[in-house]
Short mmCIF file of C-alpha atoms in Angstrom, two decimals:
data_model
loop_
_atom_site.label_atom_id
_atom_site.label_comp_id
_atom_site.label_asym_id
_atom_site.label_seq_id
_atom_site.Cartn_x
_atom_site.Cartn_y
_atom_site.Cartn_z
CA UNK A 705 98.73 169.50 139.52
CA UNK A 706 98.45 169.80 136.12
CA UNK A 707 94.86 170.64 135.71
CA UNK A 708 95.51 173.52 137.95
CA UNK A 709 98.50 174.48 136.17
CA UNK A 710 96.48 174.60 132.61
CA UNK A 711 94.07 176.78 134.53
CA UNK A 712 96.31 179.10 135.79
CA UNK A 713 97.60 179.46 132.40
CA UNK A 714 94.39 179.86 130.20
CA UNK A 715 93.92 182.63 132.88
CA UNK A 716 96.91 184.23 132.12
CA UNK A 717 96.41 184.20 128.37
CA UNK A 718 93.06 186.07 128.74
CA UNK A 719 94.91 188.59 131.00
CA UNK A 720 97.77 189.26 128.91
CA UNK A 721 98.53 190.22 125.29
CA UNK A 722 101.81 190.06 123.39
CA UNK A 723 102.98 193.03 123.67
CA UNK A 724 106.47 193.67 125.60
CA UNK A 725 106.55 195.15 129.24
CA UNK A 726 107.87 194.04 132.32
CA UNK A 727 107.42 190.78 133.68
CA UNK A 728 106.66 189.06 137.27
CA UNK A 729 108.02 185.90 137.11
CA UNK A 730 106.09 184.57 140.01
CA UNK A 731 102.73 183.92 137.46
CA UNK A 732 102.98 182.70 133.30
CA UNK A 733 103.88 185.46 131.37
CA UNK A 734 102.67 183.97 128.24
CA UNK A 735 103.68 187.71 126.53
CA UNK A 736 105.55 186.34 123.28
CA UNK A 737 105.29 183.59 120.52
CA UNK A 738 103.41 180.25 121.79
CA UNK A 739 102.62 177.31 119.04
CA UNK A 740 103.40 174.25 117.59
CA UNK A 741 104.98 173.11 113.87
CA UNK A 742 105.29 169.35 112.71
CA UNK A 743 108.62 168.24 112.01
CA UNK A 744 109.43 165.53 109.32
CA UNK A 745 112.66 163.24 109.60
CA UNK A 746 113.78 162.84 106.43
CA UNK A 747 114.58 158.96 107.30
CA UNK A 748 111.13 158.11 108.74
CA UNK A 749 108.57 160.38 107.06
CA UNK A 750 105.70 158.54 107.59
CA UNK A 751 105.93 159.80 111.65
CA UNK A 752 106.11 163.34 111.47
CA UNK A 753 106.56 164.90 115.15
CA UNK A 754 104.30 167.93 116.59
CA UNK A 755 107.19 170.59 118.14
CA UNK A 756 105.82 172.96 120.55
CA UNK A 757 107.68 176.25 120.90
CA UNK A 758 107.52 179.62 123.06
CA UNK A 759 109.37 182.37 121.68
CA UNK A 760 110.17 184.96 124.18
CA UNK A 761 108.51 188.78 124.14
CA UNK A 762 111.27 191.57 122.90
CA UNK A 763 113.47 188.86 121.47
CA UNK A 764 115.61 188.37 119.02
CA UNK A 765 115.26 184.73 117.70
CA UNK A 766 118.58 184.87 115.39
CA UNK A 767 120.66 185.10 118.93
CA UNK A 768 118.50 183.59 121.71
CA UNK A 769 119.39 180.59 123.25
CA UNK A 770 117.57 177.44 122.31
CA UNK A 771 116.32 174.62 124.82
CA UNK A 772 114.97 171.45 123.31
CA UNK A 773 112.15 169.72 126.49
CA UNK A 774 111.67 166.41 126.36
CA UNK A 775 107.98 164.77 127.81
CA UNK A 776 107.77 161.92 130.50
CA UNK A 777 105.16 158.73 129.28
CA UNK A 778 102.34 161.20 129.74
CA UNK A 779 103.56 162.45 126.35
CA UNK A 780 102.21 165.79 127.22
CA UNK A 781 104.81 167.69 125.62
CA UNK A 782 102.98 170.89 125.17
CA UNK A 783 102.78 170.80 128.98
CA UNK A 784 106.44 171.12 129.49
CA UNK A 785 106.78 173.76 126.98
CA UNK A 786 104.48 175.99 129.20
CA UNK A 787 106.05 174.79 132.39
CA UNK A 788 109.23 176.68 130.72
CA UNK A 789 107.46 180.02 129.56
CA UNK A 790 108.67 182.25 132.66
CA UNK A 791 112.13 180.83 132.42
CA UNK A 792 112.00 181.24 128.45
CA UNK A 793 111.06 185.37 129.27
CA UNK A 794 113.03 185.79 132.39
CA UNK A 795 116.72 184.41 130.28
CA UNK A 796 115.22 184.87 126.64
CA UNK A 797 115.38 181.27 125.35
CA UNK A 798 113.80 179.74 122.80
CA UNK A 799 111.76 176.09 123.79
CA UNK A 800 110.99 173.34 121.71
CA UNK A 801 109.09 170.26 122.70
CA UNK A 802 109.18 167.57 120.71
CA UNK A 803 106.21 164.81 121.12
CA UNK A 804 106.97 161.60 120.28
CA UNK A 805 103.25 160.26 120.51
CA UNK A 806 102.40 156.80 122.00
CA UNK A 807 100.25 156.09 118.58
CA UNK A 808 104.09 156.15 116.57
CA UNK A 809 106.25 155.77 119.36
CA UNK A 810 104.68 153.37 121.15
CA UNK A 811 105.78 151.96 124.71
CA UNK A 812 109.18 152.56 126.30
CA UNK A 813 111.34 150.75 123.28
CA UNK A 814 110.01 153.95 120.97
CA UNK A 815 110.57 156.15 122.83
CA UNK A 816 113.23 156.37 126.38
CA UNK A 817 114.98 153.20 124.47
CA UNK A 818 115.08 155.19 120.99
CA UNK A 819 114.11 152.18 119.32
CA UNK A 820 117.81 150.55 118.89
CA UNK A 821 116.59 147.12 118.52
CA UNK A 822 113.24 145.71 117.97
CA UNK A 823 112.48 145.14 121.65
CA UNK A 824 115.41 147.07 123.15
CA UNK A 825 114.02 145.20 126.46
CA UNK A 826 115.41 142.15 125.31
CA UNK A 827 118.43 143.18 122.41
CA UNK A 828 119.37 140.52 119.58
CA UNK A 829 122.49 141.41 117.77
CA UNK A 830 120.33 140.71 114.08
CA UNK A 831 117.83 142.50 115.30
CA UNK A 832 119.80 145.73 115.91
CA UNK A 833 117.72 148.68 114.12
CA UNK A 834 120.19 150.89 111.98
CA UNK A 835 120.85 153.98 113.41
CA UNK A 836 118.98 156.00 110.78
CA UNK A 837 116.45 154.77 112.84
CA UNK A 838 116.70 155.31 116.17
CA UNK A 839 114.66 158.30 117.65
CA UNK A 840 117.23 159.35 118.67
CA UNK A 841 118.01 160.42 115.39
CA UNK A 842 115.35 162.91 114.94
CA UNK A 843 117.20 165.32 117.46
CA UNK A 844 119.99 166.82 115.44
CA UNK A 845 117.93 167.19 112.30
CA UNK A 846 115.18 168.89 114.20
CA UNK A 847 117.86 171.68 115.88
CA UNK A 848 119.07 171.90 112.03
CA UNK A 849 115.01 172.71 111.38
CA UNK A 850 115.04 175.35 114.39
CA UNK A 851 117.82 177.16 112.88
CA UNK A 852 116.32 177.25 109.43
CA UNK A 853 112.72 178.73 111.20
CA UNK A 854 114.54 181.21 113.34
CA UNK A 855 117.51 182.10 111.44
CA UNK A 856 119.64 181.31 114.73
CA UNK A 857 122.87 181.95 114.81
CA UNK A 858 123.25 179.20 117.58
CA UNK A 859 125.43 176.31 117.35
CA UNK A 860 124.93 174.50 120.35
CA UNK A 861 121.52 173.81 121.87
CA UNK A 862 120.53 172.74 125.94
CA UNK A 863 118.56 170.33 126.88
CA UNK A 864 115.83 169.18 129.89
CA UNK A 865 114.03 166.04 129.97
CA UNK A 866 112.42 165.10 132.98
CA UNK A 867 110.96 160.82 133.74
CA UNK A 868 111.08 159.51 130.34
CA UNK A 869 112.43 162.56 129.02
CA UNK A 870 115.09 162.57 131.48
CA UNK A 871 116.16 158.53 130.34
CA UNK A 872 115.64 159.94 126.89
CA UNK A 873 118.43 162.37 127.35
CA UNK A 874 120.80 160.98 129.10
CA UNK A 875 120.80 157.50 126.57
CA UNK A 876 120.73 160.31 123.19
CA UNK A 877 123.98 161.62 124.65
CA UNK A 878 125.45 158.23 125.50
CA UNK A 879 124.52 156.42 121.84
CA UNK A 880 124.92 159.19 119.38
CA UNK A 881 127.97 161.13 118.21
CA UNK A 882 128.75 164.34 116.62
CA UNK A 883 125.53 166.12 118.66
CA UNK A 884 125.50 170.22 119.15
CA UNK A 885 123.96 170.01 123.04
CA UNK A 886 125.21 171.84 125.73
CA UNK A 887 124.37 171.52 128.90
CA UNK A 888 121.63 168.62 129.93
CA UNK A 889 120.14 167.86 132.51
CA UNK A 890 118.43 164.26 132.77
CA UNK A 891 115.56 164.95 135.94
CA UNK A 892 113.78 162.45 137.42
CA UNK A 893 114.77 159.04 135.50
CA UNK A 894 112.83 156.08 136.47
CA UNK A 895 115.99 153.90 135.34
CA UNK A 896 118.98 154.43 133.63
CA UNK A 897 121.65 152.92 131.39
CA UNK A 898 124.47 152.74 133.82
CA UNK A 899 128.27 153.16 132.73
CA UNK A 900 128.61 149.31 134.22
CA UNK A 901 130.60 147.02 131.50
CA UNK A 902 129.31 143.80 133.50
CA UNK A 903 125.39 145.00 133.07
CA UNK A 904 123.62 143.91 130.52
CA UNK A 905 122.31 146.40 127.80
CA UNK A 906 119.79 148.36 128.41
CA UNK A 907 120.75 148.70 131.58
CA UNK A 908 124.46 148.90 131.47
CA UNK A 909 126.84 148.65 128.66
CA UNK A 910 127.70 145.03 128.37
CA UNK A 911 126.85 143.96 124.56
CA UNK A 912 125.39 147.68 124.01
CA UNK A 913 126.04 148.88 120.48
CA UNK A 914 128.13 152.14 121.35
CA UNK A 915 131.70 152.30 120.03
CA UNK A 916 134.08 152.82 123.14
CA UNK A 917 134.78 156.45 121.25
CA UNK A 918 131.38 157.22 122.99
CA UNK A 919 132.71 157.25 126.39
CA UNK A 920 135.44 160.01 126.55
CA UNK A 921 132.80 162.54 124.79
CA UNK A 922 130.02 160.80 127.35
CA UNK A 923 131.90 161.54 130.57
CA UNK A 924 133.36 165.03 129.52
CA UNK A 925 129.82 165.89 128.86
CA UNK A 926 128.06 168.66 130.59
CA UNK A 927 125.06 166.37 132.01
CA UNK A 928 123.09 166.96 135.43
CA UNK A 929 121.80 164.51 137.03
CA UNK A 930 118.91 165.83 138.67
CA UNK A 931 116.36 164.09 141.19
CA UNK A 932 114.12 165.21 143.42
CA UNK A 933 113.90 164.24 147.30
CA UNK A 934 112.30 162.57 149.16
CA UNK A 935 110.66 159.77 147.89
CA UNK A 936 106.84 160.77 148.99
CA UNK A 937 105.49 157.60 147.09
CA UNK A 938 107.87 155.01 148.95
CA UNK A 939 107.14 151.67 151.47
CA UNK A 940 109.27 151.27 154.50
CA UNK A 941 111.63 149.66 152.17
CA UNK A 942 111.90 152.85 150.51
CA UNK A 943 110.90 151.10 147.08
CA UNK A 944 109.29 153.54 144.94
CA UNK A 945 105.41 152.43 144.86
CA UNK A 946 104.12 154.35 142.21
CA UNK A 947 102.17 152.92 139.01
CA UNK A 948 104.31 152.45 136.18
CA UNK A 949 107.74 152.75 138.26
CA UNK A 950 110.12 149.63 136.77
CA UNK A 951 110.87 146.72 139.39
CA UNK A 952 112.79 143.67 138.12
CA UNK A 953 116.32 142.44 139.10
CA UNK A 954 118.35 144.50 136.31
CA UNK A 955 116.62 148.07 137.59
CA UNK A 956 116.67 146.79 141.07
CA UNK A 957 120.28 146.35 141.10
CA UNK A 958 120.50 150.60 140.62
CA UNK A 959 117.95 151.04 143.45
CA UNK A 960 114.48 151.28 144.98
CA UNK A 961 113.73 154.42 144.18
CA UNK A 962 114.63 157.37 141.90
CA UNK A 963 117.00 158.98 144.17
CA UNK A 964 118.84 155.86 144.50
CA UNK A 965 119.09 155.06 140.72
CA UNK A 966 120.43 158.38 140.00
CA UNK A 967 122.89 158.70 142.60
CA UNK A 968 123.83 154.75 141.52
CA UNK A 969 123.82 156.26 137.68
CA UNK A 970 126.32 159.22 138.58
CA UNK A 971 128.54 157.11 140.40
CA UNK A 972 129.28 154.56 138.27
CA UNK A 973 129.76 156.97 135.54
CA UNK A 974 132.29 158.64 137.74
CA UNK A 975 134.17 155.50 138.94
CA UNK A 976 134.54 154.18 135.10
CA UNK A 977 135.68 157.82 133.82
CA UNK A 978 138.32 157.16 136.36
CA UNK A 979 139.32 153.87 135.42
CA UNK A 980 139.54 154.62 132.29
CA UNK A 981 141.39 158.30 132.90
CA UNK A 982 138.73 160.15 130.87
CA UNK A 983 137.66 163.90 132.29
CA UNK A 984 134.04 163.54 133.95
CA UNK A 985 132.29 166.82 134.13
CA UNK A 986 129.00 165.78 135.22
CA UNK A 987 127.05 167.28 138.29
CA UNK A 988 124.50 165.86 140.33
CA UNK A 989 121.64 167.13 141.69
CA UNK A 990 119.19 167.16 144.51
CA UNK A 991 115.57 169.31 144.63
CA UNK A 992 114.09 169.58 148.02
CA UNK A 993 110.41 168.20 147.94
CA UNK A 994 110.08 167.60 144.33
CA UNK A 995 110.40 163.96 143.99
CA UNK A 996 109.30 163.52 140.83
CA UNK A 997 108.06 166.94 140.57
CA UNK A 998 108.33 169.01 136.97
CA UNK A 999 107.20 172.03 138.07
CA UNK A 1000 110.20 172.57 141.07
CA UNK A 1001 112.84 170.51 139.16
CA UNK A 1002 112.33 172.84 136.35
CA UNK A 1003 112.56 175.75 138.25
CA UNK A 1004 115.85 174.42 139.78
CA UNK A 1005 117.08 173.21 135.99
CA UNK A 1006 116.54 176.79 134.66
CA UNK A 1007 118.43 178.42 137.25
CA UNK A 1008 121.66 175.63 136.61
CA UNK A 1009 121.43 176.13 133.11
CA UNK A 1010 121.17 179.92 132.44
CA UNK A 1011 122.48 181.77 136.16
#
């Protein structure tokens, strides 16, 4: 899929120029700004961070709206920023793709973990990272960074991650405070870190290091939960057989298969907003025959995020 997708688009870029004119949205209309610029976080300098941007044709950067795409494990990130160059002319948005490489953010506790602890699979309280950190903690200085190379006017910024990216977002909303995001929508997770005070951290929130402030802001967030159906890689058990796909007890106990998990994820988040009498605002989401499909669950994500 996504060798024919590059081809498509190295097509398109011989085809096309930048210059303005109209656009058909049903091929890549690669018309405006495509590139990349490394980002350095002040706190961990020695792993500067390639961001890949589109800026749309007959824009106006200083207004546009500005969508930050986060990469599965492929850490292809430059893959999802073209995935989003149609949507990025047809609503005039600005996308960033951060890659967090597997050479400096290596395995899942560097990167859909965020590095909390040392081995966020298995948390110690003395061996809880400070948050200066996390990588989660790249995010808000790299939209400050965005706004200083565009001269946007923006204050708030979306977000789609899809896999990895999509456990990525949803845990960067859950663990950090005082963020500028919008609207996100978390597509695809393998597994998720469920609002369940009895699971263990990762996996739920028992011993996780979030102040209960976290919650209220958590719930009342504007997060999709987006999957795709129906599980095409599945036994008769429905349990997701694809390579890499997490199976032990503690993932289990959300579900067999990505559907599951996120329904199980949304949920539970609901029910515990409920307890506690916090608003919930989040939304969940099913794509027809894109089970862990980018390329229909991003169509579907642009259209809930900017129709």
């Amino acid at each position: 899929m996504k060798k024919l997708f590059f081809l498509l688009y190295s097509v398109t870029i011989l085809l096309f120029s930048c210059s303005s004119g109209g656009s058909d949205h049903s091929t890549n209309e690669a018309k405006g700004e495509s590139g990349s610029f490394n980002f350095t976080y002040a706190e961990i300098p020695s792993k500067p961070i390639p961001v890949h941007y589109y800026y749309p044709s007959n824009s106006n950067k200083a207004t546009c709206k500005i969508l930050m795409v986060f990469h599965g494990d492929s850490r292809d990130a430059s893959y999802y920023r073209n995935l989003w160059i149609n949507y990025a002319e047809k609503y005039q948005v600005m996308v960033f793709a951060p890659e967090f490489s597997e050479k400096d953010f290596p395995g899942g506790n560097f990167y859909i973990m965020g590095n909390v602890y040392k081995d966020t699979n298995k948390p110690k309280p003395d061996e809880l990272n400070p948050e200066s950190q996390w990588t989660f903690s790249y995010i808000e200085p790299l939209f400050s960074e965005i706004k200083k190379r565009t001269h946007s006017t923006q204050s708030k910024y979306d977000i789609y991650g899809h896999s990895g990216g999509g456990q990525f977002a949803h845990r960067l909303v859950l663990l950090k405070s005082n963020l500028s995001i919008n609207q996100i929508i978390s597509s695809n997770g393998g597994w998720f870190t469920v609002a369940d005070p009895e699971a263990d951290f990762p996996y739920g929130l028992k011993n996780a290091p979030i102040p209960t402030s976290n919650y209220a802001r958590f719930f009342a967030s504007k997060l999709t939960v987006q999957v795709g159906s129906p599980c095409n890689v599945c036994n008769s058990s429905q349990s997701d057989q694809s390579a890499g796909f997490r199976h032990n007890a503690s993932a289990d106990a959300q579900g067999l298969n990505r559907i599951d998990r996120a329904l199980y994820f949304f949920n539970n988040g609901k029910a515990m907003a409920q307890q506690l009498g916090l608003p919930f605002h989040w939304k969940f989401r099913e794509v027809s025959n894109a089970y862990h499909d980018p390329v229909s669950t991003s169509q579907d994500a642009a259209k809930l995020l900017y129709e």
